[in-house]
Amino acid sequence: MIFPLVHDLAADGLPVAVTCRVLGVSRSGYYEWLERPASNRSRADAALTQTIVEVHASSRATYGAPRVHAELRLGLGIACGRKRIARLMKAAGLVGVCHRRKRSGTKPLPAPHEDLVRRRFTAEEPNRLWVSDITEHPTTEGKVYCAAVVDVFSRMVVGWSIADHIRSELVVDALEMACWRRRPQPGTIVHADRGSQYTSWIFGHRLRTAGLLGSMGRVASSVDNGLMESFWSTMQRELLDRRSWSTRAELGTAMFEWIEAFYNPRRRHSGIGYLKHFFGPVWYMAWLLLPIELISHFVRPFTLALRLKGNMAGDHTVLSVFTSMAPWIVPVPVYFLGLLVCFLQAFIFVMLTMVYISMAKDSDHH
């Protein structure tokens, strides 16, 4: 219909009579259209658009039409078509982030493990297949490197490590976190590329001691580790490439917050039907899930408080002992050590509190 165009031109200051004459429509028809009440469809679209704006904002302006549609359908129980969502998002000027940055790396060493995955990134249950890789991103101070381990079944980042170096310790630390978090059974496959960090002796030794099976794709084939490439692409477009970073600490904190406060607990994933992280049904343990969740939510504040109390009490005890031994000399460095401990504990307490609050705000668990 051409009347909305007449209305827009009139809002810009053009006379209605001139606009109608140029466009070949009658003024009476325009004024009749202007006074006509909005249709039920228009009102429904306006209400749905407002909800879409809220969902898009809660996704940190990263969701496109498919994930917004999934959030409306699965998270809010609103039945609507994906094409309608795309139309309303286009009208509202809302878009998801979709830029993918090309990455390059050094030529990897020969693989000590054969390819056990062969591009089949599926698993029947959690902790049967993990994939891992490293990414880097520049800051004003220099590059920041991040290694991650992703569980193929749930799409959860089960282990990660952030540092200012790209030595083998980076990937070993990420694997250590994954093993500590998930306690995998012997035989779990850890798939990676042929980077020197993953072909190193220390990484292979850690795999063997944990009873894990190494797996590596072909040389210079990103498709052989496609799931991790997809994860890094998501991080690049939803976090890293959206702004410039001044310091390594700033970028490292942002990576930590994005993984633990958004990607792991909240983000919807197309690979598992736009659900959030899915750990799979364990029917014989289902009756324990509710009390475990309730206990974990209530215990977290007490564990944080107990940790702070223990550190404070330990600091005072050490200070009292050294003061009794040498009242004027020894306590001086102990005072500075206690001050450092206070700062570190305050930082850890604030970071953990941020993560817990962010996870508690997300009431829709899958």
Tab-separated table of C-alpha atoms in Angstrom:
chain	number	residue	atom	x	y	z
A	1	MET	CA	0.000	0.000	0.000
A	2	ILE	CA	1.252	3.460	-0.922
A	3	PHE	CA	-0.426	5.389	1.912
A	4	PRO	CA	2.392	4.641	4.424
A	5	LEU	CA	4.798	6.292	1.966
A	6	VAL	CA	2.554	9.348	1.817
A	7	HIS	CA	2.528	9.424	5.617
A	8	ASP	CA	6.331	9.235	5.817
A	9	LEU	CA	6.773	12.006	3.255
A	10	ALA	CA	4.244	14.158	5.077
A	11	ALA	CA	6.190	13.626	8.298
A	12	ASP	CA	9.276	14.926	6.475
A	13	GLY	CA	7.455	18.169	5.656
A	14	LEU	CA	6.071	17.568	2.163
A	15	PRO	CA	2.479	18.746	1.645
A	16	VAL	CA	-0.037	15.924	1.544
A	17	ALA	CA	-1.761	17.374	-1.522
A	18	VAL	CA	1.466	17.504	-3.524
A	19	THR	CA	2.498	14.023	-2.427
A	20	CYS	CA	-0.862	12.490	-3.300
A	21	ARG	CA	-0.902	14.211	-6.700
A	22	VAL	CA	2.611	13.013	-7.572
A	23	LEU	CA	1.930	9.450	-6.415
A	24	GLY	CA	-1.474	9.339	-8.070
A	25	VAL	CA	-3.643	8.708	-5.007
A	26	SER	CA	-6.555	10.640	-3.562
A	27	ARG	CA	-6.279	12.772	-0.466
A	28	SER	CA	-9.610	11.503	0.823
A	29	GLY	CA	-8.375	7.932	0.580
A	30	TYR	CA	-5.215	8.861	2.484
A	31	TYR	CA	-7.117	10.567	5.301
A	32	GLU	CA	-9.545	7.657	5.486
A	33	TRP	CA	-6.589	5.276	5.813
A	34	LEU	CA	-5.026	7.543	8.439
A	35	GLU	CA	-8.128	7.487	10.645
A	36	ARG	CA	-8.711	3.794	10.213
A	37	PRO	CA	-7.935	1.847	13.444
A	38	ALA	CA	-5.010	-0.552	13.423
A	39	SER	CA	-5.845	-4.125	12.507
A	40	ASN	CA	-5.497	-7.011	14.926
A	41	ARG	CA	-2.518	-8.237	12.927
A	42	SER	CA	-0.770	-4.875	13.206
A	43	ARG	CA	-1.319	-4.741	16.955
A	44	ALA	CA	-0.056	-8.303	17.328
A	45	ASP	CA	3.027	-7.471	15.256
A	46	ALA	CA	3.724	-4.427	17.411
A	47	ALA	CA	3.514	-6.463	20.622
A	48	LEU	CA	5.648	-9.242	19.161
A	49	THR	CA	8.211	-6.716	17.942
A	50	GLN	CA	8.603	-5.401	21.476
A	51	THR	CA	9.245	-8.933	22.739
A	52	ILE	CA	11.728	-9.514	19.916
A	53	VAL	CA	13.599	-6.347	20.882
A	54	GLU	CA	13.877	-7.581	24.478
A	55	VAL	CA	15.100	-11.041	23.406
A	56	HIS	CA	17.621	-9.500	21.018
A	57	ALA	CA	18.912	-7.188	23.750
A	58	SER	CA	19.205	-10.053	26.262
A	59	SER	CA	21.353	-11.951	23.742
A	60	ARG	CA	23.783	-9.012	23.730
A	61	ALA	CA	22.532	-8.098	20.253
A	62	THR	CA	23.995	-11.322	18.813
A	63	TYR	CA	20.910	-13.404	17.958
A	64	GLY	CA	19.577	-13.496	14.427
A	65	ALA	CA	16.096	-14.593	13.390
A	66	PRO	CA	16.637	-18.363	13.965
A	67	ARG	CA	17.776	-18.001	17.584
A	68	VAL	CA	15.250	-15.284	18.374
A	69	HIS	CA	12.567	-17.608	17.006
A	70	ALA	CA	13.912	-20.456	19.147
A	71	GLU	CA	13.942	-18.279	22.265
A	72	LEU	CA	10.351	-17.183	21.659
A	73	ARG	CA	9.175	-20.720	20.963
A	74	LEU	CA	11.179	-22.691	23.521
A	75	GLY	CA	11.903	-20.085	26.167
A	76	LEU	CA	8.740	-17.965	26.213
A	77	GLY	CA	6.209	-20.364	24.701
A	78	ILE	CA	5.187	-17.968	21.911
A	79	ALA	CA	4.043	-19.725	18.739
A	80	CYS	CA	5.113	-17.845	15.621
A	81	GLY	CA	6.826	-18.486	12.311
A	82	ARG	CA	10.486	-17.872	11.631
A	83	LYS	CA	9.746	-15.833	8.505
A	84	ARG	CA	7.492	-13.559	10.519
A	85	ILE	CA	10.283	-13.053	13.043
A	86	ALA	CA	12.704	-12.237	10.224
A	87	ARG	CA	10.247	-9.735	8.743
A	88	LEU	CA	9.659	-7.965	12.056
A	89	MET	CA	13.373	-7.895	12.876
A	90	LYS	CA	14.116	-6.362	9.492
A	91	ALA	CA	11.428	-3.735	10.021
A	92	ALA	CA	12.839	-2.939	13.470
A	93	GLY	CA	16.415	-2.783	12.190
A	94	LEU	CA	17.576	-5.730	14.298
A	95	VAL	CA	20.286	-8.035	12.984
A	96	GLY	CA	22.479	-10.720	14.479
A	97	VAL	CA	26.233	-10.701	14.240
A	98	CYS	CA	27.420	-12.812	11.334
A	99	HIS	CA	30.913	-11.652	10.429
A	100	ARG	CA	33.531	-14.371	10.379
A	101	ARG	CA	37.154	-13.449	10.495
A	102	LYS	CA	39.690	-15.504	8.586
A	103	ARG	CA	42.281	-17.201	10.733
A	104	SER	CA	45.697	-18.485	9.884
A	105	GLY	CA	48.289	-20.496	11.742
A	106	THR	CA	51.649	-22.179	11.491
A	107	LYS	CA	52.159	-25.510	9.792
A	108	PRO	CA	51.449	-28.291	12.310
A	109	LEU	CA	53.725	-31.170	13.145
A	110	PRO	CA	52.970	-34.788	12.191
A	111	ALA	CA	50.101	-36.205	14.207
A	112	PRO	CA	50.835	-38.735	16.954
A	113	HIS	CA	47.175	-39.853	16.873
A	114	GLU	CA	44.934	-41.037	14.072
A	115	ASP	CA	41.614	-39.401	13.253
A	116	LEU	CA	38.990	-41.225	15.336
A	117	VAL	CA	36.225	-38.716	14.561
A	118	ARG	CA	36.337	-38.329	10.762
A	119	ARG	CA	34.092	-35.268	10.868
A	120	ARG	CA	31.322	-37.087	12.742
A	121	PHE	CA	30.776	-34.589	15.541
A	122	THR	CA	28.073	-36.534	17.349
A	123	ALA	CA	27.981	-38.331	20.679
A	124	GLU	CA	25.405	-40.527	22.374
A	125	GLU	CA	26.085	-39.175	25.850
A	126	PRO	CA	28.174	-36.542	27.634
A	127	ASN	CA	31.928	-36.941	28.054
A	128	ARG	CA	32.372	-39.379	25.185
A	129	LEU	CA	33.809	-36.929	22.644
A	130	TRP	CA	35.592	-33.660	23.352
A	131	VAL	CA	37.056	-31.255	20.808
A	132	SER	CA	39.757	-28.698	21.510
A	133	ASP	CA	41.584	-25.859	19.799
A	134	ILE	CA	43.347	-22.518	20.383
A	135	THR	CA	42.448	-19.019	19.231
A	136	GLU	CA	44.188	-15.671	19.571
A	137	HIS	CA	43.098	-12.045	19.543
A	138	PRO	CA	45.115	-8.817	19.660
A	139	THR	CA	45.030	-6.052	22.244
A	140	THR	CA	47.035	-2.859	22.573
A	141	GLU	CA	49.401	-4.664	24.958
A	142	GLY	CA	49.746	-7.761	22.777
A	143	LYS	CA	47.907	-10.959	21.932
A	144	VAL	CA	45.722	-13.024	24.242
A	145	TYR	CA	45.469	-16.773	23.660
A	146	CYS	CA	42.561	-18.983	24.660
A	147	ALA	CA	42.382	-22.781	24.583
A	148	ALA	CA	39.022	-24.475	25.041
A	149	VAL	CA	37.638	-27.991	25.360
A	150	VAL	CA	34.025	-28.465	24.202
A	151	ASP	CA	31.823	-31.458	24.944
A	152	VAL	CA	30.230	-32.477	21.634
A	153	PHE	CA	27.055	-33.861	23.200
A	154	SER	CA	26.099	-30.842	25.314
A	155	ARG	CA	28.073	-28.114	23.455
A	156	MET	CA	29.347	-26.969	26.847
A	157	VAL	CA	32.835	-25.533	27.282
A	158	VAL	CA	34.052	-27.996	29.890
A	159	GLY	CA	37.578	-26.613	30.057
A	160	TRP	CA	39.367	-23.432	29.065
A	161	SER	CA	42.618	-21.589	29.642
A	162	ILE	CA	43.523	-17.958	28.906
A	163	ALA	CA	47.109	-16.693	28.833
A	164	ASP	CA	49.554	-14.341	27.137
A	165	HIS	CA	51.549	-17.250	25.677
A	166	ILE	CA	50.864	-20.154	23.343
A	167	ARG	CA	53.029	-22.805	24.970
A	168	SER	CA	51.861	-26.370	25.544
A	169	GLU	CA	50.844	-25.499	29.101
A	170	LEU	CA	47.919	-23.553	27.651
A	171	VAL	CA	46.179	-26.630	26.232
A	172	VAL	CA	47.214	-28.825	29.159
A	173	ASP	CA	45.570	-26.402	31.605
A	174	ALA	CA	42.348	-26.451	29.570
A	175	LEU	CA	42.381	-30.255	29.561
A	176	GLU	CA	43.059	-30.331	33.306
A	177	MET	CA	40.011	-28.151	33.935
A	178	ALA	CA	37.858	-30.387	31.742
A	179	CYS	CA	38.993	-33.516	33.587
A	180	TRP	CA	38.440	-31.864	36.971
A	181	ARG	CA	34.962	-30.669	36.023
A	182	ARG	CA	33.604	-33.756	34.290
A	183	ARG	CA	35.611	-36.742	35.598
A	184	PRO	CA	35.507	-38.541	32.221
A	185	GLN	CA	35.596	-42.300	31.981
A	186	PRO	CA	38.603	-43.940	30.309
A	187	GLY	CA	38.168	-44.000	26.565
A	188	THR	CA	36.849	-40.468	26.116
A	189	ILE	CA	38.083	-39.099	22.778
A	190	VAL	CA	39.826	-35.713	22.709
A	191	HIS	CA	39.938	-34.441	19.124
A	192	ALA	CA	42.219	-31.566	18.082
A	193	ASP	CA	44.213	-30.259	15.142
A	194	ARG	CA	47.898	-30.849	14.487
A	195	GLY	CA	49.220	-27.783	16.248
A	196	SER	CA	52.517	-28.162	18.046
A	197	GLN	CA	50.809	-27.767	21.412
A	198	TYR	CA	48.632	-30.828	20.788
A	199	THR	CA	51.454	-32.906	19.320
A	200	SER	CA	53.710	-32.112	22.283
A	201	TRP	CA	54.859	-34.824	24.649
A	202	ILE	CA	53.316	-33.188	27.719
A	203	PHE	CA	49.826	-33.090	26.185
A	204	GLY	CA	50.060	-36.698	25.052
A	205	HIS	CA	51.333	-37.706	28.482
A	206	ARG	CA	48.356	-36.018	30.162
A	207	LEU	CA	45.977	-37.849	27.823
A	208	ARG	CA	47.557	-41.184	28.667
A	209	THR	CA	47.557	-40.632	32.430
A	210	ALA	CA	43.860	-39.687	32.326
A	211	GLY	CA	42.957	-42.675	30.149
A	212	LEU	CA	41.806	-40.452	27.269
A	213	LEU	CA	42.158	-41.213	23.566
A	214	GLY	CA	43.801	-38.634	21.329
A	215	SER	CA	42.458	-37.894	17.860
A	216	MET	CA	43.689	-35.525	15.160
A	217	GLY	CA	42.483	-34.510	11.724
A	218	ARG	CA	44.462	-33.963	8.562
A	219	VAL	CA	47.050	-31.250	8.035
A	220	ALA	CA	45.633	-27.786	7.235
A	221	SER	CA	42.028	-29.014	7.224
A	222	SER	CA	39.809	-26.850	9.398
A	223	VAL	CA	36.795	-28.980	8.463
A	224	ASP	CA	38.289	-31.911	10.366
A	225	ASN	CA	37.816	-29.857	13.535
A	226	GLY	CA	34.735	-28.035	12.306
A	227	LEU	CA	32.863	-27.919	15.595
A	228	MET	CA	35.670	-26.016	17.313
A	229	GLU	CA	36.013	-23.715	14.314
A	230	SER	CA	32.308	-22.975	14.671
A	231	PHE	CA	32.785	-22.221	18.369
A	232	TRP	CA	35.636	-19.798	17.694
A	233	SER	CA	33.613	-18.159	14.940
A	234	THR	CA	30.805	-17.610	17.439
A	235	MET	CA	33.181	-16.063	19.965
A	236	GLN	CA	34.754	-13.867	17.292
A	237	ARG	CA	31.517	-12.372	16.023
A	238	GLU	CA	29.668	-12.189	19.359
A	239	LEU	CA	32.535	-10.893	21.505
A	240	LEU	CA	36.016	-10.379	20.105
A	241	ASP	CA	35.358	-8.458	16.884
A	242	ARG	CA	32.672	-6.187	18.289
A	243	ARG	CA	35.144	-3.747	19.836
A	244	SER	CA	38.834	-3.077	20.332
A	245	TRP	CA	40.629	-4.182	23.486
A	246	SER	CA	43.169	-2.115	25.386
A	247	THR	CA	44.744	-4.586	27.801
A	248	ARG	CA	45.211	-8.319	28.086
A	249	ALA	CA	43.456	-8.306	31.449
A	250	GLU	CA	40.405	-6.621	29.938
A	251	LEU	CA	40.124	-9.141	27.118
A	252	GLY	CA	40.852	-12.116	29.374
A	253	THR	CA	38.113	-11.058	31.779
A	254	ALA	CA	35.680	-10.595	28.889
A	255	MET	CA	36.469	-14.084	27.555
A	256	PHE	CA	35.937	-15.605	30.992
A	257	GLU	CA	32.646	-13.765	31.475
A	258	TRP	CA	31.375	-14.663	27.983
A	259	ILE	CA	32.095	-18.374	28.442
A	260	GLU	CA	30.914	-18.853	32.021
A	261	ALA	CA	28.127	-16.258	32.261
A	262	PHE	CA	26.630	-16.366	28.751
A	263	TYR	CA	27.753	-19.201	26.486
A	264	ASN	CA	27.638	-22.038	28.998
A	265	PRO	CA	24.458	-21.220	30.957
A	266	ARG	CA	22.356	-19.104	28.583
A	267	ARG	CA	23.136	-19.267	24.871
A	268	ARG	CA	20.953	-21.399	22.581
A	269	HIS	CA	22.681	-23.748	20.133
A	270	SER	CA	21.453	-24.717	16.699
A	271	GLY	CA	23.333	-28.025	16.805
A	272	ILE	CA	21.110	-29.333	19.616
A	273	GLY	CA	17.783	-27.953	18.413
A	274	TYR	CA	18.291	-24.436	19.783
A	275	LEU	CA	18.301	-25.754	23.321
A	276	LYS	CA	20.649	-24.432	25.908
A	277	HIS	CA	23.353	-26.822	27.073
A	278	PHE	CA	21.890	-30.308	27.226
A	279	PHE	CA	23.406	-32.963	29.436
A	280	GLY	CA	21.031	-35.719	28.413
A	281	PRO	CA	18.358	-37.629	30.304
A	282	VAL	CA	19.629	-39.914	33.023
A	283	TRP	CA	16.384	-41.482	34.155
A	284	TYR	CA	17.710	-43.274	37.216
A	285	MET	CA	19.157	-39.996	38.551
A	286	ALA	CA	16.236	-37.725	37.652
A	287	TRP	CA	14.741	-37.772	41.149
A	288	LEU	CA	17.991	-36.361	42.551
A	289	LEU	CA	18.270	-33.378	40.204
A	290	LEU	CA	15.817	-31.079	42.001
A	291	PRO	CA	17.295	-31.417	45.518
A	292	ILE	CA	20.831	-31.172	44.130
A	293	GLU	CA	19.978	-27.951	42.288
A	294	LEU	CA	18.273	-26.482	45.347
A	295	ILE	CA	21.149	-27.391	47.637
A	296	SER	CA	23.720	-25.973	45.211
A	297	HIS	CA	21.903	-22.634	44.995
A	298	PHE	CA	21.603	-22.289	48.769
A	299	VAL	CA	25.116	-23.520	49.555
A	300	ARG	CA	27.018	-21.206	47.185
A	301	PRO	CA	26.733	-18.032	49.324
A	302	PHE	CA	27.795	-19.967	52.430
A	303	THR	CA	30.802	-21.525	50.695
A	304	LEU	CA	31.939	-18.112	49.512
A	305	ALA	CA	31.489	-16.648	52.980
A	306	LEU	CA	33.285	-19.602	54.579
A	307	ARG	CA	36.172	-19.236	52.159
A	308	LEU	CA	36.576	-15.557	52.960
A	309	LYS	CA	36.261	-16.234	56.682
A	310	GLY	CA	38.925	-18.937	56.549
A	311	ASN	CA	41.387	-16.761	54.683
A	312	MET	CA	40.816	-13.821	56.996
A	313	ALA	CA	41.199	-15.987	60.086
A	314	GLY	CA	44.345	-17.580	58.688
A	315	ASP	CA	45.842	-14.189	57.934
A	316	HIS	CA	45.187	-12.958	61.481
A	317	THR	CA	46.572	-16.167	62.973
A	318	VAL	CA	49.809	-15.928	60.997
A	319	LEU	CA	50.165	-12.268	61.916
A	320	SER	CA	49.658	-13.041	65.618
A	321	VAL	CA	52.276	-15.803	65.563
A	322	PHE	CA	54.932	-13.649	63.896
A	323	THR	CA	54.118	-10.698	66.136
A	324	SER	CA	54.725	-12.804	69.221
A	325	MET	CA	58.078	-13.961	67.797
A	326	ALA	CA	59.443	-10.576	66.709
A	327	PRO	CA	57.094	-7.702	67.515
A	328	TRP	CA	58.923	-4.970	65.567
A	329	ILE	CA	60.581	-6.545	62.522
A	330	VAL	CA	58.777	-9.616	61.181
A	331	PRO	CA	55.164	-8.270	61.132
A	332	VAL	CA	55.953	-5.576	58.520
A	333	PRO	CA	56.194	-7.880	55.457
A	334	VAL	CA	53.361	-9.975	56.876
A	335	TYR	CA	51.166	-6.877	56.887
A	336	PHE	CA	51.829	-6.353	53.172
A	337	LEU	CA	51.216	-10.048	52.478
A	338	GLY	CA	47.900	-9.850	54.313
A	339	LEU	CA	46.929	-6.784	52.296
A	340	LEU	CA	47.687	-8.645	49.061
A	341	VAL	CA	45.599	-11.604	50.212
A	342	CYS	CA	42.690	-9.263	50.939
A	343	PHE	CA	42.801	-7.824	47.425
A	344	LEU	CA	43.009	-11.269	45.829
A	345	GLN	CA	40.144	-12.654	47.884
A	346	ALA	CA	37.984	-9.631	47.125
A	347	PHE	CA	38.653	-10.050	43.398
A	348	ILE	CA	37.847	-13.784	43.459
A	349	PHE	CA	34.726	-13.188	45.540
A	350	VAL	CA	33.422	-10.519	43.153
A	351	MET	CA	34.096	-12.625	40.042
A	352	LEU	CA	32.405	-15.722	41.469
A	353	THR	CA	29.472	-13.648	42.668
A	354	MET	CA	29.039	-12.192	39.170
A	355	VAL	CA	28.972	-15.666	37.653
A	356	TYR	CA	26.526	-17.042	40.234
A	357	ILE	CA	24.157	-14.086	39.893
A	358	SER	CA	24.229	-14.318	36.109
A	359	MET	CA	23.478	-18.046	36.263
A	360	ALA	CA	20.707	-17.536	38.815
A	361	LYS	CA	19.002	-14.959	36.586
A	362	ASP	CA	18.643	-17.550	33.873
A	363	SER	CA	15.537	-19.436	34.972
A	364	ASP	CA	15.115	-21.545	31.815
A	365	HIS	CA	17.293	-24.663	32.090
A	366	HIS	CA	17.492	-27.427	29.512
